[in-house]
PDB file of C-alpha atoms in Angstrom:
ATOM      1  CA  MET A1125      88.463  77.221 108.069  1.00  0.00           C
ATOM      2  CA  PHE A1126      89.460  79.284 111.034  1.00  0.00           C
ATOM      3  CA  ASP A1127      89.204  82.185 108.197  1.00  0.00           C
ATOM      4  CA  GLN A1128      86.593  84.532 109.904  1.00  0.00           C
ATOM      5  CA  TYR A1129      89.376  84.664 113.253  1.00  0.00           C
ATOM      6  CA  ILE A1130      91.460  85.352 111.932  1.00  0.00           C
ATOM      7  CA  VAL A1131      91.529  89.428 111.791  1.00  0.00           C
ATOM      8  CA  CYS A1132      90.848  90.584 115.148  1.00  0.00           C
ATOM      9  CA  GLU A1133      88.608  92.995 116.250  1.00  0.00           C
ATOM     10  CA  GLU A1134      90.598  93.779 120.053  1.00  0.00           C
ATOM     11  CA  GLY A1135      93.980  95.892 119.442  1.00  0.00           C
ATOM     12  CA  PHE A1136      94.069  97.380 116.940  1.00  0.00           C
ATOM     13  CA  ARG A1137      96.857 101.079 116.891  1.00  0.00           C
ATOM     14  CA  ALA A1138      98.935 103.277 116.728  1.00  0.00           C
ATOM     15  CA  ARG A1139     102.173 102.078 116.934  1.00  0.00           C
ATOM     16  CA  GLU A1140     104.415 103.101 120.451  1.00  0.00           C
ATOM     17  CA  ASP A1141     107.451 102.885 118.938  1.00  0.00           C
ATOM     18  CA  GLY A1142     106.163 107.291 117.270  1.00  0.00           C
ATOM     19  CA  ARG A1143     106.589 106.497 113.354  1.00  0.00           C
ATOM     20  CA  ALA A1144     103.920 106.387 111.946  1.00  0.00           C
ATOM     21  CA  GLY A1145     101.697 103.388 111.001  1.00  0.00           C
ATOM     22  CA  GLY A1146     100.056 100.274 113.213  1.00  0.00           C
ATOM     23  CA  VAL A1147      99.939  97.339 114.902  1.00  0.00           C
ATOM     24  CA  VAL A1148      97.459  94.614 114.090  1.00  0.00           C
ATOM     25  CA  GLU A1149      96.669  91.415 116.030  1.00  0.00           C
ATOM     26  CA  VAL A1150      95.955  88.652 114.203  1.00  0.00           C
ATOM     27  CA  ARG A1151      95.417  84.053 114.566  1.00  0.00           C
ATOM     28  CA  MET A1152      96.214  81.826 112.749  1.00  0.00           C
ATOM     29  CA  PRO A1153      93.148  79.655 110.423  1.00  0.00           C
ATOM     30  CA  TYR A1154      94.804  76.444 110.870  1.00  0.00           C
ATOM     31  CA  TYR A1155      93.870  73.461 114.092  1.00  0.00           C
ATOM     32  CA  ARG A1156      97.662  73.693 114.913  1.00  0.00           C
ATOM     33  CA  GLY A1157     100.513  75.030 115.443  1.00  0.00           C
ATOM     34  CA  LEU A1158     103.392  75.615 113.611  1.00  0.00           C
ATOM     35  CA  ILE A1159     107.089  76.176 112.726  1.00  0.00           C
ATOM     36  CA  LEU A1160     107.706  79.476 112.108  1.00  0.00           C
ATOM     37  CA  SER A1161     109.259  78.495 108.893  1.00  0.00           C
ATOM     38  CA  MET A1162     105.997  77.076 107.174  1.00  0.00           C
ATOM     39  CA  VAL A1163     104.761  80.583 108.154  1.00  0.00           C
ATOM     40  CA  GLU A1164     104.983  81.894 103.891  1.00  0.00           C
ATOM     41  CA  ALA A1165     103.273  84.839 104.268  1.00  0.00           C
ATOM     42  CA  VAL A1166     100.736  86.696 106.165  1.00  0.00           C
ATOM     43  CA  ASP A1167      99.207  90.040 104.310  1.00  0.00           C
ATOM     44  CA  LEU A1168      97.876  93.049 105.035  1.00  0.00           C
ATOM     45  CA  VAL A1169      96.713  95.995 102.908  1.00  0.00           C
ATOM     46  CA  LEU A1170      94.530  98.439 104.320  1.00  0.00           C
ATOM     47  CA  ASP A1171      91.937 100.249 103.246  1.00  0.00           C
ATOM     48  CA  GLY A1172      92.467  98.316  99.782  1.00  0.00           C
ATOM     49  CA  ARG A1173      96.036 100.265  99.337  1.00  0.00           C
ATOM     50  CA  PRO A1174      98.581  96.948 100.328  1.00  0.00           C
ATOM     51  CA  VAL A1175     101.687  97.044 102.929  1.00  0.00           C
ATOM     52  CA  PRO A1176     104.379  95.843 101.566  1.00  0.00           C
ATOM     53  CA  PRO A1177     106.661  92.556 104.057  1.00  0.00           C
ATOM     54  CA  GLU A1178     109.737  94.848 104.088  1.00  0.00           C
ATOM     55  CA  ARG A1179     107.509  97.739 106.316  1.00  0.00           C
ATOM     56  CA  THR A1180     106.033  95.045 108.494  1.00  0.00           C
ATOM     57  CA  THR A1181     106.857  93.043 111.119  1.00  0.00           C
ATOM     58  CA  PHE A1182     105.517  89.501 112.614  1.00  0.00           C
ATOM     59  CA  THR A1183     105.493  88.603 116.507  1.00  0.00           C
ATOM     60  CA  VAL A1184     104.451  86.510 118.048  1.00  0.00           C
ATOM     61  CA  HIS A1185     105.160  85.639 122.099  1.00  0.00           C
ATOM     62  CA  GLY A1186     107.173  88.468 122.264  1.00  0.00           C
ATOM     63  CA  ASN A1187     109.634  87.387 119.174  1.00  0.00           C
ATOM     64  CA  THR A1188     109.649  90.059 116.213  1.00  0.00           C
ATOM     65  CA  TYR A1189     110.550  89.292 112.492  1.00  0.00           C
ATOM     66  CA  THR A1190     111.184  90.618 109.552  1.00  0.00           C
ATOM     67  CA  PHE A1191     109.306  88.642 107.018  1.00  0.00           C
ATOM     68  CA  ALA A1192     112.520  87.120 105.347  1.00  0.00           C
ATOM     69  CA  GLN A1193     113.850  86.148 108.519  1.00  0.00           C
ATOM     70  CA  LEU A1194     110.320  83.589 108.838  1.00  0.00           C
ATOM     71  CA  PRO A1195     111.767  80.862 106.200  1.00  0.00           C
ATOM     72  CA  HIS A1196     115.146  80.153 108.603  1.00  0.00           C
ATOM     73  CA  THR A1197     112.779  80.335 111.657  1.00  0.00           C
ATOM     74  CA  THR A1198     112.814  76.491 113.284  1.00  0.00           C
ATOM     75  CA  GLN A1199     113.030  77.376 116.974  1.00  0.00           C
ATOM     76  CA  ASP A1200     109.908  78.980 117.160  1.00  0.00           C
ATOM     77  CA  ARG A1201     106.046  77.942 116.745  1.00  0.00           C
ATOM     78  CA  TRP A1202     103.083  79.915 115.790  1.00  0.00           C
ATOM     79  CA  GLU A1203     100.428  77.713 117.977  1.00  0.00           C
ATOM     80  CA  PHE A1204      96.480  77.600 117.429  1.00  0.00           C
ATOM     81  CA  GLY A1205      94.497  80.727 118.968  1.00  0.00           C
ATOM     82  CA  GLU A1206      97.950  82.744 119.573  1.00  0.00           C
ATOM     83  CA  ARG A1207      96.960  86.186 119.015  1.00  0.00           C
ATOM     84  CA  ALA A1208     100.686  87.561 116.728  1.00  0.00           C
ATOM     85  CA  GLN A1209     101.073  91.461 116.324  1.00  0.00           C
ATOM     86  CA  LEU A1210     101.806  92.528 112.502  1.00  0.00           C
ATOM     87  CA  THR A1211     103.741  95.993 112.862  1.00  0.00           C
ATOM     88  CA  PHE A1212     103.205  98.147 110.163  1.00  0.00           C
ATOM     89  CA  GLU A1213     105.019 101.164 108.548  1.00  0.00           C
ATOM     90  CA  THR A1214     102.960 103.788 106.951  1.00  0.00           C
ATOM     91  CA  ASP A1215     103.421 106.823 105.569  1.00  0.00           C
ATOM     92  CA  GLU A1216     101.272 108.917 106.659  1.00  0.00           C
ATOM     93  CA  PRO A1217     100.110 109.140 110.514  1.00  0.00           C
ATOM     94  CA  LEU A1218      96.609 106.854 110.884  1.00  0.00           C
ATOM     95  CA  ALA A1219      93.574 108.065 110.588  1.00  0.00           C
ATOM     96  CA  PRO A1220      90.951 108.106 114.015  1.00  0.00           C
ATOM     97  CA  GLY A1221      88.290 106.039 113.509  1.00  0.00           C
ATOM     98  CA  GLU A1222      86.895 102.651 111.492  1.00  0.00           C
ATOM     99  CA  HIS A1223      89.636 101.179 108.652  1.00  0.00           C
ATOM    100  CA  GLU A1224      89.258  97.807 106.823  1.00  0.00           C
ATOM    101  CA  VAL A1225      92.076  95.702 107.444  1.00  0.00           C
ATOM    102  CA  THR A1226      92.271  92.956 104.840  1.00  0.00           C
ATOM    103  CA  VAL A1227      94.969  89.894 105.958  1.00  0.00           C
ATOM    104  CA  SER A1228      95.696  86.616 103.956  1.00  0.00           C
ATOM    105  CA  VAL A1229      97.599  84.299 106.105  1.00  0.00           C
ATOM    106  CA  ARG A1230      99.680  81.317 102.869  1.00  0.00           C
ATOM    107  CA  LEU A1231     100.607  78.689 105.164  1.00  0.00           C
ATOM    108  CA  ARG A1232     102.926  75.039 104.307  1.00  0.00           C
ATOM    109  CA  LEU A1233     101.864  71.444 105.549  1.00  0.00           C
ATOM    110  CA  SER A1234     103.540  69.357 105.669  1.00  0.00           C
ATOM    111  CA  TYR A1235     101.086  66.855 104.830  1.00  0.00           C
ATOM    112  CA  MET A1236      99.042  68.546 101.821  1.00  0.00           C
ATOM    113  CA  PRO A1237      99.778  69.686  98.369  1.00  0.00           C
ATOM    114  CA  VAL A1238      98.477  72.405  97.786  1.00  0.00           C
ATOM    115  CA  PRO A1239      99.303  75.894 100.603  1.00  0.00           C
ATOM    116  CA  GLY A1240      97.238  76.166 103.266  1.00  0.00           C
ATOM    117  CA  GLY A1241      95.834  79.628 104.747  1.00  0.00           C
ATOM    118  CA  GLY A1242      93.024  81.680 104.405  1.00  0.00           C
ATOM    119  CA  ARG A1243      91.712  85.470 103.951  1.00  0.00           C
ATOM    120  CA  ASN A1244      89.820  87.655 106.506  1.00  0.00           C
ATOM    121  CA  THR A1245      88.989  91.389 106.455  1.00  0.00           C
ATOM    122  CA  LYS A1246      87.036  93.446 109.035  1.00  0.00           C
ATOM    123  CA  ARG A1247      85.912  96.685 109.995  1.00  0.00           C
ATOM    124  CA  LEU A1248      88.303  97.910 113.162  1.00  0.00           C
ATOM    125  CA  THR A1249      88.227 100.929 114.838  1.00  0.00           C
ATOM    126  CA  LEU A1250      91.078 103.250 115.682  1.00  0.00           C
ATOM    127  CA  ALA A1251      90.767 105.608 118.303  1.00  0.00           C
ATOM    128  CA  SER A1252      91.887 109.428 119.423  1.00  0.00           C
TER     129      SER A1252
END
C-alpha cells in the first residue's frame, strides 16, 4: 500500500563508527504501527548485492536491535510514518555517489492470512 515510501530519500550516509558500510532510513509500508516482533524481515539489497541480516541492525526511536532479537521484542513498536535506520556493514567502504538501494519489508499481520509488507527501490546519493 505504501511501498513507494519505504526507502527514505534523505539520511543515506556512511557509518559513523568508522566501519565500512552505511545507514539507510526506512518507513513501515503499513497504515498502522506494529510491535517489533511482528516485523518478520527488513531485507536490504545494495547495488544488486544482498546485505546479510547478520550484518545489519534495525534502530527505531533510538533503540537498536539485531534481526535475531526482533521476533522476541514485544515491548517496542515501529509506528506508521516513523523512520527507522538500517545500519549495515560492507566488506569495503561505500564509494561516494549514486547507489541503488532496495528494501523489502515483511510483516506479520494478525488478521491477514498472508504476510504483509512491501518493496521499494531508489537511487540514493552518498555524499563525499
